PDB file of C-alpha atoms in Angstrom:
ATOM      1  CA  MET A 196       3.282   3.667  13.453  1.00  0.00           C
ATOM      2  CA  LEU A 197       1.998   5.506  10.585  1.00  0.00           C
ATOM      3  CA  PHE A 198       3.448   5.226   7.036  1.00  0.00           C
ATOM      4  CA  HIS A 199       2.672   7.144   4.251  1.00  0.00           C
ATOM      5  CA  VAL A 200       3.334   4.821   0.838  1.00  0.00           C
ATOM      6  CA  ARG A 201       3.511   5.250  -3.010  1.00  0.00           C
ATOM      7  CA  MET A 202       2.983   2.604  -4.959  1.00  0.00           C
ATOM      8  CA  ASP A 203       3.872   2.646  -8.920  1.00  0.00           C
ATOM      9  CA  VAL A 204       2.877  -0.674 -10.430  1.00  0.00           C
ATOM     10  CA  ARG A 205       4.658  -1.737 -13.594  1.00  0.00           C
ATOM     11  CA  ILE A 206       3.335  -4.826 -14.937  1.00  0.00           C
ATOM     12  CA  PRO A 207       5.770  -6.212 -18.081  1.00  0.00           C
ATOM     13  CA  HIS A 208       3.546  -6.222 -21.306  1.00  0.00           C
ATOM     14  CA  ASP A 209       4.294  -9.430 -22.459  1.00  0.00           C
ATOM     15  CA  LEU A 210       2.787 -10.953 -19.262  1.00  0.00           C
ATOM     16  CA  PRO A 211       0.108 -13.379 -20.145  1.00  0.00           C
ATOM     17  CA  SER A 212      -3.241 -11.786 -19.269  1.00  0.00           C
ATOM     18  CA  LYS A 213      -4.519 -14.780 -17.210  1.00  0.00           C
ATOM     19  CA  GLU A 214      -1.576 -14.416 -15.079  1.00  0.00           C
ATOM     20  CA  THR A 215      -1.922 -10.702 -14.683  1.00  0.00           C
ATOM     21  CA  ALA A 216      -5.794 -11.133 -13.776  1.00  0.00           C
ATOM     22  CA  GLU A 217      -4.754 -13.709 -11.388  1.00  0.00           C
ATOM     23  CA  ILE A 218      -2.125 -11.547  -9.818  1.00  0.00           C
ATOM     24  CA  ILE A 219      -4.587  -8.606  -9.490  1.00  0.00           C
ATOM     25  CA  ALA A 220      -7.108 -10.578  -8.330  1.00  0.00           C
ATOM     26  CA  ARG A 221      -4.877 -11.751  -5.469  1.00  0.00           C
ATOM     27  CA  GLU A 222      -3.757  -8.565  -4.879  1.00  0.00           C
ATOM     28  CA  LYS A 223      -7.170  -6.963  -4.514  1.00  0.00           C
ATOM     29  CA  ALA A 224      -7.907  -9.904  -1.724  1.00  0.00           C
ATOM     30  CA  TYR A 225      -4.768  -9.319   0.183  1.00  0.00           C
ATOM     31  CA  SER A 226      -5.151  -5.385   0.266  1.00  0.00           C
ATOM     32  CA  GLN A 227      -8.752  -5.467   1.314  1.00  0.00           C
ATOM     33  CA  GLU A 228      -7.974  -8.096   4.077  1.00  0.00           C
ATOM     34  CA  LEU A 229      -5.391  -5.547   5.371  1.00  0.00           C
ATOM     35  CA  GLN A 230      -7.554  -2.636   5.045  1.00  0.00           C
ATOM     36  CA  ARG A 231     -10.499  -4.774   7.311  1.00  0.00           C
ATOM     37  CA  SER A 232      -7.680  -5.452   9.760  1.00  0.00           C
ATOM     38  CA  GLY A 233      -7.066  -1.579   9.882  1.00  0.00           C
ATOM     39  CA  LYS A 234      -3.457  -2.104   8.918  1.00  0.00           C
ATOM     40  CA  TRP A 235      -3.794  -0.591   5.601  1.00  0.00           C
ATOM     41  CA  ARG A 236      -5.841   2.774   7.270  1.00  0.00           C
ATOM     42  CA  HIS A 237      -6.291   4.437   3.448  1.00  0.00           C
ATOM     43  CA  ILE A 238      -5.500   3.758  -0.038  1.00  0.00           C
ATOM     44  CA  TRP A 239      -6.138   6.766  -2.989  1.00  0.00           C
ATOM     45  CA  ARG A 240      -5.556   5.997  -6.422  1.00  0.00           C
ATOM     46  CA  ILE A 241      -3.392   8.678  -8.211  1.00  0.00           C
ATOM     47  CA  ALA A 242      -5.194  10.060 -11.446  1.00  0.00           C
ATOM     48  CA  GLY A 243      -4.008   8.683 -14.602  1.00  0.00           C
ATOM     49  CA  GLU A 244      -1.284   6.533 -13.496  1.00  0.00           C
ATOM     50  CA  TYR A 245      -1.306   2.795 -12.415  1.00  0.00           C
ATOM     51  CA  ALA A 246      -0.070   3.977  -8.850  1.00  0.00           C
ATOM     52  CA  ASN A 247      -1.665   4.693  -5.327  1.00  0.00           C
ATOM     53  CA  TYR A 248      -0.889   6.673  -2.012  1.00  0.00           C
ATOM     54  CA  SER A 249      -1.658   4.804   0.953  1.00  0.00           C
ATOM     55  CA  VAL A 250      -1.381   5.173   4.654  1.00  0.00           C
ATOM     56  CA  LEU A 251      -0.451   1.656   7.112  1.00  0.00           C
ATOM     57  CA  ASP A 252      -0.487   1.658  10.332  1.00  0.00           C
ATOM     58  CA  VAL A 253       1.975  -1.111  11.501  1.00  0.00           C
ATOM     59  CA  ASN A 254       3.812  -1.994  14.492  1.00  0.00           C
ATOM     60  CA  ASP A 255       7.384  -1.102  13.366  1.00  0.00           C
ATOM     61  CA  ASN A 256       9.476  -1.375  10.129  1.00  0.00           C
ATOM     62  CA  VAL A 257       9.497  -5.022  10.009  1.00  0.00           C
ATOM     63  CA  GLU A 258       5.602  -5.221   9.823  1.00  0.00           C
ATOM     64  CA  LEU A 259       5.520  -3.052   7.074  1.00  0.00           C
ATOM     65  CA  HIS A 260       8.452  -4.819   5.090  1.00  0.00           C
ATOM     66  CA  GLU A 261       6.354  -7.820   5.529  1.00  0.00           C
ATOM     67  CA  ILE A 262       2.842  -6.332   4.497  1.00  0.00           C
ATOM     68  CA  LEU A 263       4.768  -4.869   1.379  1.00  0.00           C
ATOM     69  CA  SER A 264       6.718  -7.475   0.209  1.00  0.00           C
ATOM     70  CA  GLY A 265       3.765  -9.863   0.385  1.00  0.00           C
ATOM     71  CA  LEU A 266       1.796  -8.036  -1.988  1.00  0.00           C
ATOM     72  CA  PRO A 267       1.322 -10.185  -4.874  1.00  0.00           C
ATOM     73  CA  LEU A 268       2.144  -7.135  -7.364  1.00  0.00           C
ATOM     74  CA  PHE A 269       5.351  -6.466  -5.079  1.00  0.00           C
ATOM     75  CA  LYS A 270       8.314  -7.496  -8.089  1.00  0.00           C
ATOM     76  CA  PHE A 271       6.203  -5.101 -10.292  1.00  0.00           C
ATOM     77  CA  MET A 272       6.319  -1.933  -8.079  1.00  0.00           C
ATOM     78  CA  ASP A 273       8.499   1.081  -7.454  1.00  0.00           C
ATOM     79  CA  ILE A 274       7.925   1.693  -3.632  1.00  0.00           C
ATOM     80  CA  GLU A 275       8.589   4.970  -1.761  1.00  0.00           C
ATOM     81  CA  VAL A 276       8.041   4.841   2.232  1.00  0.00           C
ATOM     82  CA  THR A 277       7.807   7.863   4.268  1.00  0.00           C
ATOM     83  CA  PRO A 278       7.269   7.477   8.102  1.00  0.00           C
ATOM     84  CA  LEU A 279       4.407   9.677   9.511  1.00  0.00           C
ATOM     85  CA  LEU A 280       4.430  11.415  13.045  1.00  0.00           C
ATOM     86  CA  ARG A 281       1.509  13.172  14.533  1.00  0.00           C
ATOM     87  CA  HIS A 282       1.710  16.879  14.094  1.00  0.00           C
ATOM     88  CA  PRO A 283       1.208  18.958  17.224  1.00  0.00           C
ATOM     89  CA  ASN A 284      -1.187  21.403  15.654  1.00  0.00           C
ATOM     90  CA  ALA A 285      -3.379  18.627  14.644  1.00  0.00           C
ATOM     91  CA  ILE A 286      -7.194  18.623  16.219  1.00  0.00           C
ATOM     92  CA  ARG A 287      -8.406  14.993  15.719  1.00  0.00           C
ATOM     93  CA  GLU A 288      -7.379  12.495  18.290  1.00  0.00           C
ATOM     94  CA  ASP A 289      -8.160   9.809  16.154  1.00  0.00           C
ATOM     95  CA  ASP A 290      -5.508  10.215  14.019  1.00  0.00           C
ATOM     96  CA  THR A 291      -2.692   8.787  15.791  1.00  0.00           C
TER      97      THR A 291
END
């Protein structure tokens, strides 16, 4: 199942910079491993914001929740999820 996910990050300004850097490093490693596995198919930064649009390809809602709640920055995020279905007019067969 494909899901379009918007993630807005709001790290508290009073979080120590060392802790912030460690969380961001873990976030990068976690998200890149999910990209390599094919679960996190696309990620785009939203210009001018600490936010992204992503497309995840997972088995079900439970797997999506597990992945998102496993993000090191999860407790600092506002997340919006939209399930996606292949459009009947789509011409690319590899976008399922």
